[in-house]
mmCIF file of C-alpha atoms and ligand atoms in Angstrom:
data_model
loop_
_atom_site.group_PDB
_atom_site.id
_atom_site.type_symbol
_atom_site.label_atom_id
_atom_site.label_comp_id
_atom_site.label_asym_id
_atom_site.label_seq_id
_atom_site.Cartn_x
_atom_site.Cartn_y
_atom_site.Cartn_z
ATOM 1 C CA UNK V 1 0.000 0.000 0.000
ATOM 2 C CA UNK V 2 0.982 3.562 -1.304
ATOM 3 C CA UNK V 3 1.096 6.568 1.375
ATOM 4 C CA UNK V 4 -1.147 7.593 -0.905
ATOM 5 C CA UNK V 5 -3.743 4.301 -0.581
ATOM 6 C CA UNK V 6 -3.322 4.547 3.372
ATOM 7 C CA UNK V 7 -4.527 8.138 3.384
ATOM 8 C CA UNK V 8 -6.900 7.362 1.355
ATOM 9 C CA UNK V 9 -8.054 4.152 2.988
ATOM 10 C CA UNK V 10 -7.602 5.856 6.403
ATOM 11 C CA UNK V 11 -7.666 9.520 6.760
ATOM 12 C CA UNK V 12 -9.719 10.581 3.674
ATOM 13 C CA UNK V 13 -13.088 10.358 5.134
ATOM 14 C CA UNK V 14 -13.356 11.280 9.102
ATOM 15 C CA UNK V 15 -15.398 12.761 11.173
ATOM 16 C CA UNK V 16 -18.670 14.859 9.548
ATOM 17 C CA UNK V 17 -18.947 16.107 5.761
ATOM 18 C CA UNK V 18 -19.889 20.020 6.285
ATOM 19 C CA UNK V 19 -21.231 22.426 3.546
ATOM 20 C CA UNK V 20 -18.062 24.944 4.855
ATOM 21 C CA UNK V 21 -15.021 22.487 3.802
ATOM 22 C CA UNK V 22 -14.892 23.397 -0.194
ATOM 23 C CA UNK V 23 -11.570 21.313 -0.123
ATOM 24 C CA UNK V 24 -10.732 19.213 1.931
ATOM 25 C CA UNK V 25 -7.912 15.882 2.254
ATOM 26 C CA UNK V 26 -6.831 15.157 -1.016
ATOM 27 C CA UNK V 27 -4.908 18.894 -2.279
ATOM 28 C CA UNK V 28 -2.091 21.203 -1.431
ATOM 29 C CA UNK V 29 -4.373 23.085 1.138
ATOM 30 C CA UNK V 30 -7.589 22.669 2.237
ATOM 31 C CA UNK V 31 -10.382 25.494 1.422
ATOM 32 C CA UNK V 32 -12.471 26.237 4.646
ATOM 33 C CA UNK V 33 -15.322 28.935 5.080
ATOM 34 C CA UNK V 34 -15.291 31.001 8.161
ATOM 35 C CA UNK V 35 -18.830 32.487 8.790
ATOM 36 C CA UNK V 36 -18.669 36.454 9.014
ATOM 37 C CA UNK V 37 -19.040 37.922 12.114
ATOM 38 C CA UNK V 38 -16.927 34.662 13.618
ATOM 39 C CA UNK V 39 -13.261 34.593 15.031
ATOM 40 C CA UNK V 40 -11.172 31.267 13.910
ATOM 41 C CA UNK V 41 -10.379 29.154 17.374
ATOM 42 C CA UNK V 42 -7.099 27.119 16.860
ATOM 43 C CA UNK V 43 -5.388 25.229 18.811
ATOM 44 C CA UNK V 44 -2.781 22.365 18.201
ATOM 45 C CA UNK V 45 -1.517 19.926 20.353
ATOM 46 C CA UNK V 46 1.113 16.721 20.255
ATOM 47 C CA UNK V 47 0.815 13.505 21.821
ATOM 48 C CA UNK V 48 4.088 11.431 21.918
ATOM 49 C CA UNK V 49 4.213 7.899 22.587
ATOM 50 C CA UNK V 50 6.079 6.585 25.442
ATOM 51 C CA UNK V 51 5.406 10.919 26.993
ATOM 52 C CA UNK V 52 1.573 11.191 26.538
ATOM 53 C CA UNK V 53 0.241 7.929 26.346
ATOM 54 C CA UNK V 54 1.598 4.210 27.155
ATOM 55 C CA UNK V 55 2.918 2.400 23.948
ATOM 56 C CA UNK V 56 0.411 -0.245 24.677
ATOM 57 C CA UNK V 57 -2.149 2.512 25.118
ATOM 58 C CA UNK V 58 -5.013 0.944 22.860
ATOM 59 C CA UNK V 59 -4.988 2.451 19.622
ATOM 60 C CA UNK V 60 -8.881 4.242 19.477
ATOM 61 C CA UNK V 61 -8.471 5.580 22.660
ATOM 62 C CA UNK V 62 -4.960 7.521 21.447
ATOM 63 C CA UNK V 63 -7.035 8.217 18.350
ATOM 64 C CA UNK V 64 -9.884 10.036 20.463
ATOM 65 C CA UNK V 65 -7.655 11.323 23.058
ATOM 66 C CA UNK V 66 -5.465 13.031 20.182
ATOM 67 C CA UNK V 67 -9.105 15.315 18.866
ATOM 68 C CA UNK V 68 -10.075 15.201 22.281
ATOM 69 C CA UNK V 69 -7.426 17.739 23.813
ATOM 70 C CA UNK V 70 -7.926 20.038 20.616
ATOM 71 C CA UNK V 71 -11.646 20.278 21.169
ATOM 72 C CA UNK V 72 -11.067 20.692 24.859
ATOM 73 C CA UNK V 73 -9.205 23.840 24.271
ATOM 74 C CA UNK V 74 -11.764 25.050 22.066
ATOM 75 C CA UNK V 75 -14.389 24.366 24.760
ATOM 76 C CA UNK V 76 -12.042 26.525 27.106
ATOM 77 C CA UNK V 77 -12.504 30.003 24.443
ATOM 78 C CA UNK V 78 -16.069 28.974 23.992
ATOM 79 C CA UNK V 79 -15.848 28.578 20.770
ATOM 80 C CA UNK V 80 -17.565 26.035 18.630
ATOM 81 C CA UNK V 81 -15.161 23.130 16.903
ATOM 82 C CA UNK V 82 -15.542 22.250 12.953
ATOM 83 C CA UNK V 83 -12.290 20.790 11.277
ATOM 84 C CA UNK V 84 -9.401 19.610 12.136
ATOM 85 C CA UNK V 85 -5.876 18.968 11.047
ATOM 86 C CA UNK V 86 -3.789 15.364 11.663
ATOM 87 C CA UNK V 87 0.150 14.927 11.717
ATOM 88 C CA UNK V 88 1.320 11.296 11.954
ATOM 89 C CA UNK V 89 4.096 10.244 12.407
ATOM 90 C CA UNK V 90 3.703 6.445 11.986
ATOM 91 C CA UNK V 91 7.494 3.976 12.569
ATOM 92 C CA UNK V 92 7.727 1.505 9.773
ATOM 93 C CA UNK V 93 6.397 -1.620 12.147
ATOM 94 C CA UNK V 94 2.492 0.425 12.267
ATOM 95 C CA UNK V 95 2.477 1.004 8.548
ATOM 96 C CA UNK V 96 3.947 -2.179 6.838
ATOM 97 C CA UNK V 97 1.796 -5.659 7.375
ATOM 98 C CA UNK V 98 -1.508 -5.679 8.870
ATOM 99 C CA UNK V 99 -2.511 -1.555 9.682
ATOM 100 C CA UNK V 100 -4.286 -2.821 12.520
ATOM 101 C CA UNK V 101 -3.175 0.176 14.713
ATOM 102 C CA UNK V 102 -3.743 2.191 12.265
ATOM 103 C CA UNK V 103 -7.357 1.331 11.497
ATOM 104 C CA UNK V 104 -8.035 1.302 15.684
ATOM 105 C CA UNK V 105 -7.052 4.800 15.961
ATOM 106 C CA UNK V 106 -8.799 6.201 12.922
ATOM 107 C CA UNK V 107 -11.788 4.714 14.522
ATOM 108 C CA UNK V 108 -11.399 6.505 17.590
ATOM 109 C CA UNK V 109 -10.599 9.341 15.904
ATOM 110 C CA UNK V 110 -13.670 9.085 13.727
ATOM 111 C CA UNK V 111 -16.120 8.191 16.753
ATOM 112 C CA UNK V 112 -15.361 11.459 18.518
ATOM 113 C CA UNK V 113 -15.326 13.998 15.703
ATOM 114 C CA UNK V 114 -18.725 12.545 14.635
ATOM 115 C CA UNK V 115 -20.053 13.311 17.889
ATOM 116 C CA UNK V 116 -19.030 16.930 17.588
ATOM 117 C CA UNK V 117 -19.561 17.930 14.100
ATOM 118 C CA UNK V 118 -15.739 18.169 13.420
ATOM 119 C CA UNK V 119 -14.291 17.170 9.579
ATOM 120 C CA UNK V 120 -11.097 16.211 9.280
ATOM 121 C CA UNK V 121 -9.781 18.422 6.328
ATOM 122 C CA UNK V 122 -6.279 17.363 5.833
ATOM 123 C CA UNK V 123 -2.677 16.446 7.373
ATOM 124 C CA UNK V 124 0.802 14.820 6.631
ATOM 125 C CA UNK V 125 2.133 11.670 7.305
ATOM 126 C CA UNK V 126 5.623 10.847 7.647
ATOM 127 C CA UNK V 127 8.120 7.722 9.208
ATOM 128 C CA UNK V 128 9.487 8.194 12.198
ATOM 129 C CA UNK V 129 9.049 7.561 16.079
ATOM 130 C CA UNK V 130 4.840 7.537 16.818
ATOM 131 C CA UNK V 131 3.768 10.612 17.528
ATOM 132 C CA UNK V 132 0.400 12.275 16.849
ATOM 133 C CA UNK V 133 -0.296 15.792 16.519
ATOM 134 C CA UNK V 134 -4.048 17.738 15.960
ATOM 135 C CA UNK V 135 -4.842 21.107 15.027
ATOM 136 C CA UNK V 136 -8.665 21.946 15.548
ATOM 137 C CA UNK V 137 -9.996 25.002 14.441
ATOM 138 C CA UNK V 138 -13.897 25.922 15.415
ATOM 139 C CA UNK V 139 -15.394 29.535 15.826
ATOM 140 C CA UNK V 140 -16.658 31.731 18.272
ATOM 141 C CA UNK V 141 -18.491 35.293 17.630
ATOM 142 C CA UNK V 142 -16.393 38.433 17.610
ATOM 143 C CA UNK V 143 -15.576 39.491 21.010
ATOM 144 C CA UNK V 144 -17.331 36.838 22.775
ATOM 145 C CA UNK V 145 -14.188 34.530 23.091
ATOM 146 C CA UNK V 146 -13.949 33.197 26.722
ATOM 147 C CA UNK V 147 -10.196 34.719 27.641
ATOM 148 C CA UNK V 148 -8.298 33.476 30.550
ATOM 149 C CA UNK V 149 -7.692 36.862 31.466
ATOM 150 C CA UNK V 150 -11.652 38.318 32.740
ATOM 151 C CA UNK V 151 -11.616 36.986 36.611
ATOM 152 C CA UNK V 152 -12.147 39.840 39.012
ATOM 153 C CA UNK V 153 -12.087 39.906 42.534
ATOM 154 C CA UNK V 154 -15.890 38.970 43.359
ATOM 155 C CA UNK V 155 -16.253 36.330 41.042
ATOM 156 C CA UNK V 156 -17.304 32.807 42.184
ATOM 157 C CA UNK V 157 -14.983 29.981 40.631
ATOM 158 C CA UNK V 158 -16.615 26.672 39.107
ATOM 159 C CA UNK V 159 -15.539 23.262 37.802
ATOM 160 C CA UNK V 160 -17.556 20.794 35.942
ATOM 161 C CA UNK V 161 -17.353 16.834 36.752
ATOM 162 C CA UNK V 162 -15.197 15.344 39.117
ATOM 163 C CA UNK V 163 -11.080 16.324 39.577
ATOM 164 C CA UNK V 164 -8.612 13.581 39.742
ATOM 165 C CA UNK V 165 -9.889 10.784 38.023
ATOM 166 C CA UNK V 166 -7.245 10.642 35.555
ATOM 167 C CA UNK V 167 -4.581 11.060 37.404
ATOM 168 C CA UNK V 168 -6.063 7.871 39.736
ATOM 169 C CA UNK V 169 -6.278 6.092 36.940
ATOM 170 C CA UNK V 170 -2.359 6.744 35.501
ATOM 171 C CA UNK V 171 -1.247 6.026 39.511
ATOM 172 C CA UNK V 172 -2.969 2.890 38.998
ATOM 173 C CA UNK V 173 -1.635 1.950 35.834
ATOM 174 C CA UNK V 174 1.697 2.693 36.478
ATOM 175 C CA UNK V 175 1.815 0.618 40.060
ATOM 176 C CA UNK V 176 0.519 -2.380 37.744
ATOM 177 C CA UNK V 177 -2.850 -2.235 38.764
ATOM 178 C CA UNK V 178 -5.884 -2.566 36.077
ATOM 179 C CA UNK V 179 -8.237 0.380 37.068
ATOM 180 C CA UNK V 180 -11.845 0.324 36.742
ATOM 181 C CA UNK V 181 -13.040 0.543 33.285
ATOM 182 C CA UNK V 182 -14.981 3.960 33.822
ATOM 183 C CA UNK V 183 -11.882 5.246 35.754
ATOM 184 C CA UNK V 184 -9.438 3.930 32.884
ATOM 185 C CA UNK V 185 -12.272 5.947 30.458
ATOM 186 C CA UNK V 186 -11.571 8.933 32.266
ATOM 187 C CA UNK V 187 -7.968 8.900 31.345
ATOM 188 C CA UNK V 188 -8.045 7.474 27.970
ATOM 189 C CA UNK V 189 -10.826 8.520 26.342
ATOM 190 C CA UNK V 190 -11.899 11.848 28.930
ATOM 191 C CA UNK V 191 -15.245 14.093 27.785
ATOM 192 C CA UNK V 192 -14.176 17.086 26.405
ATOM 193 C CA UNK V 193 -16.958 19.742 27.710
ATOM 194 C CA UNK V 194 -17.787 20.908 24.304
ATOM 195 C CA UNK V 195 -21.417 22.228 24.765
ATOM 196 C CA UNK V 196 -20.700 23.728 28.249
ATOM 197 C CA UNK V 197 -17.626 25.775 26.859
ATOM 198 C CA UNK V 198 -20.534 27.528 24.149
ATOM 199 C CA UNK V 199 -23.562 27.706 26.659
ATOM 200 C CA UNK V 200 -21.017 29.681 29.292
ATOM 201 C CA UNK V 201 -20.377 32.760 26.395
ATOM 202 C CA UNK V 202 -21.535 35.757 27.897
ATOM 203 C CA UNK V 203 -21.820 34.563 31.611
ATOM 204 C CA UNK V 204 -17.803 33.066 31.930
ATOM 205 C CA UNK V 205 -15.747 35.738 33.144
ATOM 206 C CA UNK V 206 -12.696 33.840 32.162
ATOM 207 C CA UNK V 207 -11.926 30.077 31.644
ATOM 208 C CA UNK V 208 -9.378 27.071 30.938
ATOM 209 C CA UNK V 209 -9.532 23.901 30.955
ATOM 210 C CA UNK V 210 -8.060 21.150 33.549
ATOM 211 C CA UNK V 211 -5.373 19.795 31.715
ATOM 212 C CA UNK V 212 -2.092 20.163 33.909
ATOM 213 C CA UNK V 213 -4.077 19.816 37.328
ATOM 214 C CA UNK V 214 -6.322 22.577 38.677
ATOM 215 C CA UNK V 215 -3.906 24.691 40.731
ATOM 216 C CA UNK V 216 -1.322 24.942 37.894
ATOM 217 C CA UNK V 217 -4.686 25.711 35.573
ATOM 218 C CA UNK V 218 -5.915 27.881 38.033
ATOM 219 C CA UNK V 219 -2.954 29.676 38.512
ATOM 220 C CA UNK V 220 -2.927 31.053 35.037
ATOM 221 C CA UNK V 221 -6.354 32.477 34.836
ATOM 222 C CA UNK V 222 -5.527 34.151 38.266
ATOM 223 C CA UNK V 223 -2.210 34.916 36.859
ATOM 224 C CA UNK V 224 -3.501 36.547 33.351
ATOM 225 C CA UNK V 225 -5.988 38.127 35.761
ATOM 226 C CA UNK V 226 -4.280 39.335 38.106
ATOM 227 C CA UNK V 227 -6.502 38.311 41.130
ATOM 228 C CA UNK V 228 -6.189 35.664 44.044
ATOM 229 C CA UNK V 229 -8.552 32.893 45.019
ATOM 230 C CA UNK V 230 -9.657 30.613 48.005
ATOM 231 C CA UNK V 231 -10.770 27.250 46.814
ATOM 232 C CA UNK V 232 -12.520 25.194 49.564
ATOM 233 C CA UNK V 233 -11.084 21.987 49.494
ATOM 234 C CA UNK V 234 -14.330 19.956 51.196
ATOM 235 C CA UNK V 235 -16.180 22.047 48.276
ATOM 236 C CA UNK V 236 -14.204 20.003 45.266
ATOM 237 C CA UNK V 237 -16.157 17.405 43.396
ATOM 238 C CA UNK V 238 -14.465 14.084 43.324
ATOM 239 C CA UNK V 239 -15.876 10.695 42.258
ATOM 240 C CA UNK V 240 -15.758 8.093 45.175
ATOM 241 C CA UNK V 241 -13.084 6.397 43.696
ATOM 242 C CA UNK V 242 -10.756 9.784 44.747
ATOM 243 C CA UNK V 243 -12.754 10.521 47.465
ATOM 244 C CA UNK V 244 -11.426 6.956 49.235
ATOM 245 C CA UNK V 245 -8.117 7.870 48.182
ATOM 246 C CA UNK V 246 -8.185 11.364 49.863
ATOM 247 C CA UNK V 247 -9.809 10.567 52.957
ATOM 248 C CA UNK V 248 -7.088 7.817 53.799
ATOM 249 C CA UNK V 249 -4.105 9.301 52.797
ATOM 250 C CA UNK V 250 -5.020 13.327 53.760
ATOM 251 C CA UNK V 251 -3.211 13.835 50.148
ATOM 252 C CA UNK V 252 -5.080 16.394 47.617
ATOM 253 C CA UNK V 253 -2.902 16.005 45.022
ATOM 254 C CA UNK V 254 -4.837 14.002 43.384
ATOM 255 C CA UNK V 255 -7.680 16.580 42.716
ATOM 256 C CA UNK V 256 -5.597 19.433 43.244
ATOM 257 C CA UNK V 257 -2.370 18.506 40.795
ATOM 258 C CA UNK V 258 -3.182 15.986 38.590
ATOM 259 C CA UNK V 259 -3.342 16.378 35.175
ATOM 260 C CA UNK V 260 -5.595 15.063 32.544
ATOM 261 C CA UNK V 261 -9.083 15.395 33.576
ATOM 262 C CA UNK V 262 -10.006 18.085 30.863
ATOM 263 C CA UNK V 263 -12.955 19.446 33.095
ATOM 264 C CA UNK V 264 -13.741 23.564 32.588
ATOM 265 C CA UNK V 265 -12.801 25.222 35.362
ATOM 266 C CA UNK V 266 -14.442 28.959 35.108
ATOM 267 C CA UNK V 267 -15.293 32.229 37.281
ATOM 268 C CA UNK V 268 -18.784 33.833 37.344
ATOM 269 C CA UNK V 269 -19.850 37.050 38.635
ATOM 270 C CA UNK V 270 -21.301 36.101 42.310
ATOM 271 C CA UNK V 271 -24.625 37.572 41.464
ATOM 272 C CA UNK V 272 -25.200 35.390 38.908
ATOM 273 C CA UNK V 273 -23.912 32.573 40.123
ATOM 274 C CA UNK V 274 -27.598 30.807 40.256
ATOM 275 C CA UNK V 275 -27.333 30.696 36.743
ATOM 276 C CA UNK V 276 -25.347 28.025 37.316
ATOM 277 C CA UNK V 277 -27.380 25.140 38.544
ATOM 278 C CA UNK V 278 -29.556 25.937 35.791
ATOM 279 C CA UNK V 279 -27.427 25.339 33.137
ATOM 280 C CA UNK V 280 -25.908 22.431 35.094
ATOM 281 C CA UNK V 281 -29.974 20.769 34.700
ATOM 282 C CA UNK V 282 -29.841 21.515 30.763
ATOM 283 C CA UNK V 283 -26.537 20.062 29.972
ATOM 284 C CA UNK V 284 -26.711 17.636 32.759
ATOM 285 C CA UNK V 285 -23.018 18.447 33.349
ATOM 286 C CA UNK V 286 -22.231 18.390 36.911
ATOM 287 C CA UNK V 287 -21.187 21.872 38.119
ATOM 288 C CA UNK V 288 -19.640 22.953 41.220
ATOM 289 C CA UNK V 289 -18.791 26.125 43.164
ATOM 290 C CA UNK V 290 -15.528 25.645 44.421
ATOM 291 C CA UNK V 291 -14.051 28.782 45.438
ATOM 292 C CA UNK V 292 -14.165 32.545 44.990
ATOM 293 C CA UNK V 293 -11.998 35.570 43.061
ATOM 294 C CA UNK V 294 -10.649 37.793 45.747
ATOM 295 C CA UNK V 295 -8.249 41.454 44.584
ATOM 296 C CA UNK V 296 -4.679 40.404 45.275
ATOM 297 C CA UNK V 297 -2.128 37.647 44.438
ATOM 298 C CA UNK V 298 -2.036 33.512 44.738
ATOM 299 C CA UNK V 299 -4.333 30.871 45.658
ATOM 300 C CA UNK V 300 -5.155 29.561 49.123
ATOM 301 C CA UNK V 301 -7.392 26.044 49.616
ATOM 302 C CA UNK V 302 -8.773 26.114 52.924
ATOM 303 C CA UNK V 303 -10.122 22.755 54.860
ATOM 304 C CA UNK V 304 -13.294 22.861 56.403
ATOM 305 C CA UNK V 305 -11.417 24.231 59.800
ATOM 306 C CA UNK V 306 -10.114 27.000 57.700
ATOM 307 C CA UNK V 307 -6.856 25.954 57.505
ATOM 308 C CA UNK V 308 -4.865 26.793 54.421
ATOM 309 C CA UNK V 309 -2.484 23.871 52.563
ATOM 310 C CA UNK V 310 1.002 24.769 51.726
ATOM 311 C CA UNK V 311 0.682 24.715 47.792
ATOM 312 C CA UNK V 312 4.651 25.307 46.646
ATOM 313 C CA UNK V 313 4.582 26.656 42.896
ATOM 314 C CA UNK V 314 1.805 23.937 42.087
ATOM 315 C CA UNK V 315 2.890 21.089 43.734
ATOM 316 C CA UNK V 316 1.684 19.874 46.795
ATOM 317 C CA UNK V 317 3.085 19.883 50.254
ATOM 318 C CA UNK V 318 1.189 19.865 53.603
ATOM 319 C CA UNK V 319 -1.150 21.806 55.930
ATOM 320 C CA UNK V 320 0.076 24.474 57.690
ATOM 321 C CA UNK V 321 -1.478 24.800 61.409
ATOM 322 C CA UNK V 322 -2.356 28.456 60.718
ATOM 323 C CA UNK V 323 -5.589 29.832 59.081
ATOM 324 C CA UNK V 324 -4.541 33.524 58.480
HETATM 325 P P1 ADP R 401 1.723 17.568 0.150
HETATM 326 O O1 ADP R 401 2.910 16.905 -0.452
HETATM 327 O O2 ADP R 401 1.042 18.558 -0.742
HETATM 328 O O3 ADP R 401 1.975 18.067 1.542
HETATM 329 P P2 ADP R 401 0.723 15.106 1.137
HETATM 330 O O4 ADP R 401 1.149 13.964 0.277
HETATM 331 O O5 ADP R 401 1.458 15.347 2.403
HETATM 332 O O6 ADP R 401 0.621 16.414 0.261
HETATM 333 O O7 ADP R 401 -0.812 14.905 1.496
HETATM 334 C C1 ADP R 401 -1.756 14.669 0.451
HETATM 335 C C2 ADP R 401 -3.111 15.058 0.953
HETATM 336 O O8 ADP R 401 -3.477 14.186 2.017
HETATM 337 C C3 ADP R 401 -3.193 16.449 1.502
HETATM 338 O O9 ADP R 401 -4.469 16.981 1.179
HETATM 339 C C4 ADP R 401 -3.067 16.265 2.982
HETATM 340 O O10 ADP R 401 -3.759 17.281 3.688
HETATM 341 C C5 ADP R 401 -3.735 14.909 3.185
HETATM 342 N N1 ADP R 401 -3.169 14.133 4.326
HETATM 343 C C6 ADP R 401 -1.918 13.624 4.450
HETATM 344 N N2 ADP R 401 -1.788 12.931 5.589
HETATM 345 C C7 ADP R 401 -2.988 13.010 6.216
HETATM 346 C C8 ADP R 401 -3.499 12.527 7.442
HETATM 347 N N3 ADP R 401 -2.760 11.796 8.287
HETATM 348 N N4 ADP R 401 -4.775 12.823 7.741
HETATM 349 C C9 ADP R 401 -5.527 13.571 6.930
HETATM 350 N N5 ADP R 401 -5.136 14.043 5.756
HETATM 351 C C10 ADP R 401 -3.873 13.775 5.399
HETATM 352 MG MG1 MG R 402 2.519 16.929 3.325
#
């Protein structure tokens, strides 16, 4: 098979035919239409095999996981996705013989941007060590693009789902243990909040989403903002799965620094924060009031005593017997 006949067998054909692709895989460039009145979203982002997912990782999830982190970021500007790019880098033991790896991750790749509208207009493949790499590119109003940098002291902070899941899940892995399927799901194949991201125009402040852990996540919206926060710690939503874990060791890391859960994390002006719950109903999207946007510098997470943890440049450290 040609690189040409494995494009074509493969890549030529995923995700959702849309009226605004006038080219896509197959010439130099594709031709997209950007509706007027509408800023282009793009984001791109790398997965590396053996960095961001297990060699062994199971070849749909890496091919969801790879549009999943792209769309993810979208969700974060509120915009809405509609194409997307695909680099490949495929080494010679994927591409010659049976393509079974290949045909498992266009699948996953397929299943997800079906769900979300998304076309998949074009790419490059090449030899080399695996590695996968997505642009996505969606669209969002003019001047209605969700910025990290809108947080002011007053506003409530929120997360959607649960925090830490993913993170259990890797810990799990990694110490040889097989996690629970919808705890493995939340690492492989997480739920990028696609519809929330568009329904929270006009009522986000700012937003990002949970990709490095939420106090390193956090810290940038508070950092392009300018502002401090309090998080409540006995206020963050965790699946029991986390919740066991945090109750017996006393360790938040878990929800606090672990990466990969690709939840929205966003502020709201207090007096709209019952707006909230609302929306919460319609999407039936878990949200959660964690915390709240105070004038200042740095983030404090307080117990349910008041007592602040020691948070050291994102990591994690210990409480600190003081509450001031
Ligand atoms: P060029 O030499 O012009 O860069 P390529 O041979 O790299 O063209 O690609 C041929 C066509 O196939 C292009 O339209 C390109 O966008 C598309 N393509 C190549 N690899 C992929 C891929 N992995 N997924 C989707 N489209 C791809
Ligand atoms: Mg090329």
């Amino acid at each position: 098979m040609t690189e040409f006949d494995l494009i074509q067998t493969y890549f030529s054909d995923l995700g959702t035919r849309r009226d605004d692709v006038v080219v896509g895989v197959g010439d130099d460039c594709a031709l997209l239409r950007v509706p007027s009145g509408q800023g282009l979203a793009v984001s791109i982002d790398t997965l590396v095999s053996g960095v961001h997912f297990l060699p062994e990782c199971d070849p749909e999830s890496v091919g969801y996981k790879s549009l999943a982190v792209g769309l993810s970021d979208l969700a974060a500007m509120g915009a809405k996705p509609l194409w997307a790019t695909l680099a490949l880098t495929l080494p010679p033991e994927l591409v010659s013989g049976n393509h079974g790896w290949i045909e498992g991750f266009s699948r996953g790749f397929n299943n997800l941007a079906r769900a979300h509208g998304v076309s998949l207009v074009g790419g490059d493949t090449t030899r080399g060590p695996l590695s996968v790499t997505v642009q996505v590119h969606g669209i969002v109003p003019d001047g209605k693009g969700i910025l990290r940098r809108g947080a002011a002291p007053g506003d409530l902070i929120c997360v959607s789902g649960t925090l830490g899941d993913a993170g259990l899940a890797l810990a799990q892995i990694t110490a040889g243990h097989e996690p629970a399927p919808r705890l493995r799901a939340r690492l492989e194949q997480p739920m990028p909040r696609v519809e929330l991201g568009q329904a929270l125009k006009g009522l986000a402040t700012a937003m990002i989403d949970v990709s490095d852990g939420l106090v390193a996540d956090l810290g940038h919206i508070l950092q392009a903002s300018q502002v401090r926060a309090e998080l409540a710690l006995d206020a963050l939503p965790l699946s029991p799965a986390v919740e066991d874990v945090v109750q017996r060791s006393g360790d938040w890391g878990l929800p606090l620094t672990s990466g990969d859960d690709y939840e929205l994390c966003f502020c709201v002006p207090a007096k709209r924060v019952s707006e909230v719950p609302v929306l919460a109903e319609r999407l039936e999207c878990p949200l959660t009031v964690i915390g709240f946007v105070s004038a200042g510098t740095g983030l404090i997470c307080r117990d349910d005593q008041g007592a602040a943890l020691n948070l050291e440049r994102g990591g994690f450290d210990h409480f600190i017997a003081q509450s001031g």
